[in-house]
Amino acid sequence: MNAGLDDLPVIDGEPDAAYLAKALRRAGRTATVDGVEVTALTGGRQSNKVLSLKSRSAGAYVLKTFPRSSWRDAIFEAGNVEPALWTAGVTRDLPPPLNCPTIDLVHHAARDEEWMLMVDVSHGIMGRGVYDEDRLNWLFGALAGLHARYWEKNEALASLPLVPLEANIAYFAEPAAALGGRVPVDGWVKDVIENFVVLKPFLPVFLDVLGTADANFYLDLCQHRADWVAALAELPQTLVHGDIRRANVAPLTAGTVSIFDWDLASCAPAASDLTWYWFLQFWCYPPNDGLDIANREPLREHYVERLVELLAPRFDRVTFDRSWDLCWLKVFVQLGFCLIDPLVGKHSPEDAERVRRAVRRAVDEAKRICDVHLR
């Protein structure tokens, strides 16, 4: 399924000055492109090929390419979600101050790929270890607007090219169960393990730090997930980005919050976007400010206040708090292995102790959630 992608403009050639000039014209932008410096962006953990295109005369852009057919099709069902959401108009018409930097999308015939051109907004990405409460309030207030727009609009959500909730979870949980010896390493599970480059080196270390009993608890959550996935599905659903993390957001100003990399966009509880960010940025890679996770609570309250403004009586705080817990459990299953990142490679005894404390705290939180909501 590649909704709306069959009618794209068709091109050939290389990502050069001629390509950029034509793309800018298609986007309604007038610029002289005298030359283009092309650099592969390999520093992050991208799932697609990404190039930086810089022109002294025309500015800086990012080109992301999507093979028309992918190993992910067997699990995601929705094809190339990010370009399909753009052709459907979803990411071209986000509620202010949200903005998607994509300006052009074409089909490259010879390579059988979609080429998505974006304005380079990397200057707005917050640096590692940075905690800027004002900019994060811009981000979470903007996300509240997105979540409110699609809140419980089930017919509209069903019509969109989104990754199903179970598929979104299974993409992480089933390969983890396979690496833990619970299910066979074959089919799309094998493809994920081979292509999701951090999973294979990280997961065994994570299981070792957990110890036998807690590793079995974690693998049980991965393998036997029907109850907690069903509990998530019963909560109010909306459109979620699915991968809200530092490298995918650029809170440029209070009036412009740019979000990109929509590959995991799903129909899910709104809290899943926030807990994803919380887990990665406050549990796994905390800012260098000496503050505890509890000190980030004003950010969540800012989001809730904005959501209440937009939804009024449709928002129920008790239900939202339940969704927060269950969405936190979801991300623990999907990304728990990120907690041990400092131990992959050279590390100190202090690193090892700090990671063990973080893992212990996360396991205790996961068990609390299970006791409260799933027993």
Tab-separated table of C-alpha atoms in Angstrom:
chain	number	residue	atom	x	y	z
A	1	MET	CA	0.000	0.000	0.000
A	2	ASN	CA	1.501	3.317	-1.119
A	3	ALA	CA	-1.520	5.610	-0.949
A	4	GLY	CA	-1.355	8.536	-3.378
A	5	LEU	CA	2.193	7.791	-4.494
A	6	ASP	CA	1.348	6.473	-7.964
A	7	ASP	CA	0.603	9.997	-9.251
A	8	LEU	CA	3.876	11.627	-8.264
A	9	PRO	CA	6.011	13.532	-10.796
A	10	VAL	CA	8.563	11.145	-12.329
A	11	ILE	CA	12.247	12.016	-12.567
A	12	ASP	CA	15.611	10.442	-13.373
A	13	GLY	CA	19.176	11.590	-12.833
A	14	GLU	CA	21.310	12.377	-9.799
A	15	PRO	CA	20.785	14.583	-6.711
A	16	ASP	CA	22.649	17.460	-8.336
A	17	ALA	CA	22.078	21.124	-9.118
A	18	ALA	CA	19.650	20.309	-11.941
A	19	TYR	CA	17.542	18.131	-9.632
A	20	LEU	CA	17.499	20.754	-6.872
A	21	ALA	CA	16.565	23.576	-9.269
A	22	LYS	CA	13.604	21.608	-10.653
A	23	ALA	CA	12.494	20.533	-7.177
A	24	LEU	CA	12.500	24.133	-5.950
A	25	ARG	CA	10.459	25.191	-8.977
A	26	ARG	CA	7.930	22.424	-8.276
A	27	ALA	CA	7.720	23.736	-4.708
A	28	GLY	CA	7.016	27.252	-5.981
A	29	ARG	CA	10.359	28.598	-4.815
A	30	THR	CA	12.482	30.795	-7.012
A	31	ALA	CA	16.197	30.324	-6.543
A	32	THR	CA	19.296	30.117	-8.690
A	33	VAL	CA	21.184	26.891	-8.037
A	34	ASP	CA	24.800	27.442	-9.013
A	35	GLY	CA	26.090	24.217	-7.530
A	36	VAL	CA	25.317	21.601	-4.890
A	37	GLU	CA	27.508	20.027	-2.232
A	38	VAL	CA	26.152	16.520	-1.549
A	39	THR	CA	27.013	14.768	1.725
A	40	ALA	CA	25.640	11.493	3.085
A	41	LEU	CA	24.178	11.919	6.582
A	42	THR	CA	25.287	8.855	8.483
A	43	GLY	CA	25.797	10.153	12.010
A	44	GLY	CA	22.352	9.191	13.318
A	45	ARG	CA	20.312	5.984	13.240
A	46	GLN	CA	18.335	6.601	10.069
A	47	SER	CA	16.272	3.841	8.505
A	48	ASN	CA	16.520	5.383	5.013
A	49	LYS	CA	19.265	6.930	2.920
A	50	VAL	CA	19.568	10.634	3.752
A	51	LEU	CA	21.662	13.242	1.919
A	52	SER	CA	22.536	16.840	2.721
A	53	LEU	CA	22.233	19.138	-0.325
A	54	LYS	CA	23.829	22.546	0.188
A	55	SER	CA	23.915	25.350	-2.340
A	56	ARG	CA	25.514	28.716	-1.646
A	57	SER	CA	22.924	30.394	-3.829
A	58	ALA	CA	19.817	28.343	-2.979
A	59	GLY	CA	20.246	27.282	0.662
A	60	ALA	CA	20.444	23.982	2.563
A	61	TYR	CA	18.156	20.977	2.085
A	62	VAL	CA	17.895	17.333	3.052
A	63	LEU	CA	16.978	14.582	0.589
A	64	LYS	CA	15.474	11.400	2.003
A	65	THR	CA	14.929	8.424	-0.313
A	66	PHE	CA	12.440	5.572	0.085
A	67	PRO	CA	12.615	2.331	-1.947
A	68	ARG	CA	9.167	1.645	-3.414
A	69	SER	CA	9.381	-1.888	-1.994
A	70	SER	CA	10.977	-2.539	1.382
A	71	TRP	CA	11.549	-5.369	3.844
A	72	ARG	CA	9.399	-3.329	6.252
A	73	ASP	CA	6.295	-3.855	4.096
A	74	ALA	CA	5.742	-7.315	5.602
A	75	ILE	CA	5.202	-5.832	9.059
A	76	PHE	CA	4.115	-2.206	8.605
A	77	GLU	CA	1.353	-2.913	6.026
A	78	ALA	CA	1.082	0.802	5.208
A	79	GLY	CA	4.031	1.017	2.791
A	80	ASN	CA	6.090	4.213	2.929
A	81	VAL	CA	4.192	6.081	5.623
A	82	GLU	CA	6.061	9.393	5.580
A	83	PRO	CA	5.642	10.196	1.865
A	84	ALA	CA	2.098	8.805	1.884
A	85	LEU	CA	1.116	11.167	4.719
A	86	TRP	CA	2.484	14.062	2.684
A	87	THR	CA	0.523	13.134	-0.447
A	88	ALA	CA	-2.586	12.678	1.731
A	89	GLY	CA	-2.163	16.269	2.902
A	90	VAL	CA	-1.686	15.376	6.569
A	91	THR	CA	1.844	16.706	7.019
A	92	ARG	CA	1.274	19.591	4.580
A	93	ASP	CA	-1.537	20.906	6.784
A	94	LEU	CA	-0.415	20.454	10.358
A	95	PRO	CA	-2.034	22.581	13.086
A	96	PRO	CA	0.125	25.637	13.884
A	97	PRO	CA	2.753	25.979	15.161
A	98	LEU	CA	3.638	22.494	13.854
A	99	ASN	CA	5.423	22.395	10.531
A	100	CYS	CA	6.789	19.614	8.331
A	101	PRO	CA	9.863	20.764	6.361
A	102	THR	CA	9.041	18.641	3.264
A	103	ILE	CA	8.606	20.754	0.119
A	104	ASP	CA	8.803	18.252	-2.759
A	105	LEU	CA	8.125	14.584	-3.428
A	106	VAL	CA	8.811	12.709	-6.675
A	107	HIS	CA	9.256	9.181	-7.993
A	108	HIS	CA	12.714	8.320	-9.351
A	109	ALA	CA	11.949	5.891	-12.168
A	110	ALA	CA	15.346	4.247	-12.650
A	111	ARG	CA	15.861	3.619	-8.938
A	112	ASP	CA	12.187	2.896	-8.168
A	113	GLU	CA	12.382	5.245	-5.180
A	114	GLU	CA	10.475	8.149	-3.727
A	115	TRP	CA	12.668	11.216	-3.284
A	116	MET	CA	11.512	13.560	-0.511
A	117	LEU	CA	13.144	16.984	-0.321
A	118	MET	CA	13.069	18.910	2.950
A	119	VAL	CA	14.315	22.287	4.064
A	120	ASP	CA	17.300	21.730	6.354
A	121	VAL	CA	16.131	22.658	9.866
A	122	SER	CA	19.017	20.972	11.680
A	123	HIS	CA	20.003	24.306	13.249
A	124	GLY	CA	16.845	23.993	15.338
A	125	ILE	CA	17.599	20.526	16.721
A	126	MET	CA	18.567	20.693	20.368
A	127	GLY	CA	22.053	19.426	21.161
A	128	ARG	CA	22.762	16.282	23.159
A	129	GLY	CA	22.451	16.835	26.886
A	130	VAL	CA	20.582	20.134	26.448
A	131	TYR	CA	17.447	20.851	28.480
A	132	ASP	CA	15.656	23.970	27.280
A	133	GLU	CA	12.270	24.106	29.007
A	134	ASP	CA	10.905	26.925	26.851
A	135	ARG	CA	11.632	25.103	23.595
A	136	LEU	CA	10.263	21.843	24.957
A	137	ASN	CA	7.081	23.632	25.993
A	138	TRP	CA	6.789	24.831	22.383
A	139	LEU	CA	7.179	21.226	21.237
A	140	PHE	CA	4.692	19.640	23.615
A	141	GLY	CA	2.148	22.430	23.214
A	142	ALA	CA	2.367	21.908	19.446
A	143	LEU	CA	1.928	18.148	19.820
A	144	ALA	CA	-1.216	18.772	21.860
A	145	GLY	CA	-2.620	20.562	18.818
A	146	LEU	CA	-1.890	17.588	16.556
A	147	HIS	CA	-3.357	15.104	19.022
A	148	ALA	CA	-6.477	17.213	19.564
A	149	ARG	CA	-7.142	17.504	15.818
A	150	TYR	CA	-7.458	13.725	15.404
A	151	TRP	CA	-8.695	12.858	18.912
A	152	GLU	CA	-11.040	9.846	18.616
A	153	LYS	CA	-11.786	10.647	14.951
A	154	ASN	CA	-11.776	6.955	14.168
A	155	GLU	CA	-13.098	7.146	10.607
A	156	ALA	CA	-10.537	9.750	9.594
A	157	LEU	CA	-7.746	7.795	11.280
A	158	ALA	CA	-8.776	4.573	9.536
A	159	SER	CA	-8.476	6.326	6.160
A	160	LEU	CA	-4.873	7.422	6.731
A	161	PRO	CA	-1.720	5.482	5.757
A	162	LEU	CA	-0.577	4.689	9.310
A	163	VAL	CA	1.355	1.858	10.933
A	164	PRO	CA	-1.153	-0.257	12.915
A	165	LEU	CA	-0.623	-0.117	16.686
A	166	GLU	CA	0.191	-3.829	17.015
A	167	ALA	CA	2.599	-3.669	14.063
A	168	ASN	CA	4.313	-0.629	15.572
A	169	ILE	CA	4.877	-2.588	18.790
A	170	ALA	CA	5.704	-5.917	17.145
A	171	TYR	CA	8.432	-4.266	15.036
A	172	PHE	CA	10.476	-3.922	18.238
A	173	ALA	CA	9.026	-6.578	20.534
A	174	GLU	CA	9.159	-9.625	18.269
A	175	PRO	CA	12.856	-9.230	17.295
A	176	ALA	CA	13.673	-8.669	20.982
A	177	ALA	CA	11.860	-11.892	21.838
A	178	ALA	CA	13.769	-13.647	19.046
A	179	LEU	CA	17.156	-12.430	20.279
A	180	GLY	CA	16.086	-13.591	23.741
A	181	GLY	CA	15.472	-17.100	22.399
A	182	ARG	CA	11.682	-16.972	22.702
A	183	VAL	CA	10.617	-17.031	19.007
A	184	PRO	CA	12.305	-18.074	15.733
A	185	VAL	CA	14.668	-15.696	13.937
A	186	ASP	CA	13.058	-15.833	10.500
A	187	GLY	CA	10.906	-13.862	8.054
A	188	TRP	CA	10.486	-10.163	8.765
A	189	VAL	CA	11.857	-10.667	12.288
A	190	LYS	CA	15.204	-11.642	10.780
A	191	ASP	CA	15.017	-8.614	8.471
A	192	VAL	CA	14.515	-6.244	11.416
A	193	ILE	CA	17.434	-7.754	13.326
A	194	GLU	CA	19.701	-7.373	10.300
A	195	ASN	CA	18.613	-3.841	9.399
A	196	PHE	CA	17.841	-2.214	12.770
A	197	VAL	CA	21.522	-1.827	13.503
A	198	VAL	CA	21.454	-1.117	17.258
A	199	LEU	CA	19.209	-3.981	18.296
A	200	LYS	CA	21.606	-6.905	17.841
A	201	PRO	CA	24.523	-5.405	19.838
A	202	PHE	CA	22.352	-3.757	22.492
A	203	LEU	CA	19.720	-6.366	23.379
A	204	PRO	CA	22.080	-9.076	24.752
A	205	VAL	CA	23.796	-6.499	26.975
A	206	PHE	CA	20.406	-5.300	28.202
A	207	LEU	CA	19.300	-8.850	29.052
A	208	ASP	CA	22.577	-9.449	30.895
A	209	VAL	CA	22.155	-6.301	32.995
A	210	LEU	CA	18.561	-7.311	33.769
A	211	GLY	CA	19.584	-10.679	35.177
A	212	THR	CA	17.659	-13.912	34.704
A	213	ALA	CA	14.418	-13.085	36.533
A	214	ASP	CA	13.974	-9.563	35.166
A	215	ALA	CA	15.064	-10.641	31.676
A	216	ASN	CA	12.265	-13.226	31.731
A	217	PHE	CA	9.839	-10.518	32.883
A	218	TYR	CA	10.910	-8.294	29.986
A	219	LEU	CA	10.792	-11.085	27.403
A	220	ASP	CA	7.339	-12.100	28.652
A	221	LEU	CA	6.170	-8.535	27.956
A	222	CYS	CA	7.610	-8.792	24.448
A	223	GLN	CA	6.291	-12.243	23.586
A	224	HIS	CA	2.969	-12.321	25.456
A	225	ARG	CA	1.839	-8.764	24.789
A	226	ALA	CA	-1.808	-9.283	23.821
A	227	ASP	CA	-3.229	-8.044	27.144
A	228	TRP	CA	-1.345	-4.783	27.380
A	229	VAL	CA	-1.684	-4.039	23.663
A	230	ALA	CA	-5.446	-4.588	24.004
A	231	ALA	CA	-5.496	-2.214	26.974
A	232	LEU	CA	-3.757	0.441	24.846
A	233	ALA	CA	-6.237	-0.082	22.005
A	234	GLU	CA	-9.186	0.553	24.340
A	235	LEU	CA	-7.940	4.058	25.206
A	236	PRO	CA	-8.785	7.199	23.169
A	237	GLN	CA	-6.817	7.050	19.920
A	238	THR	CA	-5.332	9.826	17.807
A	239	LEU	CA	-2.647	10.435	15.196
A	240	VAL	CA	0.810	10.161	16.759
A	241	HIS	CA	4.160	10.837	15.134
A	242	GLY	CA	5.564	7.685	16.704
A	243	ASP	CA	9.234	8.682	16.987
A	244	ILE	CA	9.398	11.948	18.930
A	245	ARG	CA	13.039	12.225	19.941
A	246	ARG	CA	15.719	14.887	19.976
A	247	ALA	CA	16.968	14.271	16.422
A	248	ASN	CA	13.485	14.385	14.832
A	249	VAL	CA	12.239	17.719	16.156
A	250	ALA	CA	13.325	21.315	15.712
A	251	PRO	CA	11.538	23.793	18.016
A	252	LEU	CA	12.741	26.832	16.070
A	253	THR	CA	10.512	29.484	17.652
A	254	ALA	CA	7.288	29.606	19.631
A	255	GLY	CA	5.540	29.927	16.258
A	256	THR	CA	7.463	27.285	14.297
A	257	VAL	CA	7.990	23.748	15.567
A	258	SER	CA	9.314	21.492	12.827
A	259	ILE	CA	8.816	17.715	13.019
A	260	PHE	CA	10.106	15.187	10.506
A	261	ASP	CA	10.793	11.452	10.054
A	262	TRP	CA	7.179	10.247	10.248
A	263	ASP	CA	8.050	6.618	9.371
A	264	LEU	CA	6.424	5.225	12.561
A	265	ALA	CA	3.286	7.398	12.525
A	266	SER	CA	0.411	5.423	14.024
A	267	CYS	CA	-3.066	5.523	15.467
A	268	ALA	CA	-2.411	5.270	19.210
A	269	PRO	CA	-3.028	7.022	22.548
A	270	ALA	CA	-1.635	10.558	22.568
A	271	ALA	CA	0.623	9.807	25.526
A	272	SER	CA	2.704	7.472	23.368
A	273	ASP	CA	4.406	10.459	21.703
A	274	LEU	CA	5.293	12.007	25.050
A	275	THR	CA	6.409	8.835	26.827
A	276	TRP	CA	8.619	7.995	23.832
A	277	TYR	CA	10.415	11.320	24.281
A	278	TRP	CA	10.424	10.969	28.079
A	279	PHE	CA	11.967	7.519	28.001
A	280	LEU	CA	14.713	8.382	25.524
A	281	GLN	CA	15.611	11.869	26.697
A	282	PHE	CA	15.048	11.625	30.457
A	283	TRP	CA	15.568	7.915	31.249
A	284	CYS	CA	18.162	6.784	28.681
A	285	TYR	CA	20.004	9.972	27.708
A	286	PRO	CA	19.279	12.471	30.527
A	287	PRO	CA	20.345	16.111	30.204
A	288	ASN	CA	23.511	17.205	31.968
A	289	ASP	CA	21.683	19.369	34.508
A	290	GLY	CA	21.572	17.127	37.589
A	291	LEU	CA	17.764	17.088	37.696
A	292	ASP	CA	15.655	13.979	38.246
A	293	ILE	CA	12.921	12.615	35.984
A	294	ALA	CA	10.350	13.973	38.445
A	295	ASN	CA	11.682	17.479	37.784
A	296	ARG	CA	10.387	17.250	34.188
A	297	GLU	CA	6.769	17.113	35.381
A	298	PRO	CA	6.027	20.779	34.459
A	299	LEU	CA	6.513	19.829	30.810
A	300	ARG	CA	3.806	17.175	31.036
A	301	GLU	CA	1.473	19.562	32.836
A	302	HIS	CA	1.999	22.174	30.128
A	303	TYR	CA	0.959	19.603	27.525
A	304	VAL	CA	-2.086	18.540	29.550
A	305	GLU	CA	-3.197	22.147	30.067
A	306	ARG	CA	-3.010	22.750	26.315
A	307	LEU	CA	-4.920	19.550	25.599
A	308	VAL	CA	-7.639	20.536	28.081
A	309	GLU	CA	-7.968	23.906	26.326
A	310	LEU	CA	-8.455	22.172	22.978
A	311	LEU	CA	-10.617	19.223	24.026
A	312	ALA	CA	-12.555	20.663	26.994
A	313	PRO	CA	-15.006	18.008	28.311
A	314	ARG	CA	-13.692	15.333	25.938
A	315	PHE	CA	-10.486	15.120	27.995
A	316	ASP	CA	-10.496	12.881	31.067
A	317	ARG	CA	-7.449	13.123	33.327
A	318	VAL	CA	-7.873	9.692	34.917
A	319	THR	CA	-7.957	8.052	31.494
A	320	PHE	CA	-4.956	10.091	30.366
A	321	ASP	CA	-2.917	9.044	33.409
A	322	ARG	CA	-3.767	5.405	32.673
A	323	SER	CA	-2.692	5.915	29.069
A	324	TRP	CA	0.563	7.520	30.255
A	325	ASP	CA	1.427	4.436	32.293
A	326	LEU	CA	0.534	1.957	29.547
A	327	CYS	CA	2.354	4.005	26.905
A	328	TRP	CA	5.410	4.104	29.168
A	329	LEU	CA	5.239	0.307	29.361
A	330	LYS	CA	5.001	0.215	25.560
A	331	VAL	CA	8.187	2.232	25.094
A	332	PHE	CA	9.998	0.230	27.782
A	333	VAL	CA	9.302	-2.892	25.721
A	334	GLN	CA	10.277	-1.196	22.465
A	335	LEU	CA	13.345	0.780	23.549
A	336	GLY	CA	14.380	-0.579	26.944
A	337	PHE	CA	17.708	-1.664	25.460
A	338	CYS	CA	18.682	1.997	24.996
A	339	LEU	CA	19.188	2.223	28.764
A	340	ILE	CA	22.455	0.294	28.405
A	341	ASP	CA	23.903	2.390	25.553
A	342	PRO	CA	26.875	3.573	27.671
A	343	LEU	CA	27.941	-0.069	28.192
A	344	VAL	CA	28.280	-0.886	24.479
A	345	GLY	CA	31.941	-0.201	23.939
A	346	LYS	CA	34.493	1.236	26.328
A	347	HIS	CA	33.020	2.289	29.671
A	348	SER	CA	33.959	2.910	33.286
A	349	PRO	CA	32.795	1.175	36.489
A	350	GLU	CA	30.861	4.364	37.243
A	351	ASP	CA	29.049	4.031	33.898
A	352	ALA	CA	28.142	0.440	34.700
A	353	GLU	CA	26.752	1.331	38.123
A	354	ARG	CA	24.756	4.274	36.778
A	355	VAL	CA	23.232	2.070	34.053
A	356	ARG	CA	22.346	-0.667	36.533
A	357	ARG	CA	20.516	1.850	38.718
A	358	ALA	CA	18.608	3.182	35.701
A	359	VAL	CA	17.648	-0.324	34.567
A	360	ARG	CA	16.540	-1.273	38.087
A	361	ARG	CA	14.388	1.837	38.312
A	362	ALA	CA	12.828	1.150	34.896
A	363	VAL	CA	12.028	-2.471	35.762
A	364	ASP	CA	10.405	-1.373	39.017
A	365	GLU	CA	8.284	1.133	37.096
A	366	ALA	CA	7.247	-1.492	34.529
A	367	LYS	CA	6.236	-3.897	37.299
A	368	ARG	CA	4.264	-1.170	39.068
A	369	ILE	CA	2.347	-0.442	35.863
A	370	CYS	CA	1.591	-4.119	35.336
A	371	ASP	CA	0.370	-4.483	38.932
A	372	VAL	CA	-1.877	-1.411	38.709
A	373	HIS	CA	-3.337	-1.821	35.225
A	374	LEU	CA	-2.986	-5.426	34.081
A	375	ARG	CA	-3.621	-7.681	37.076
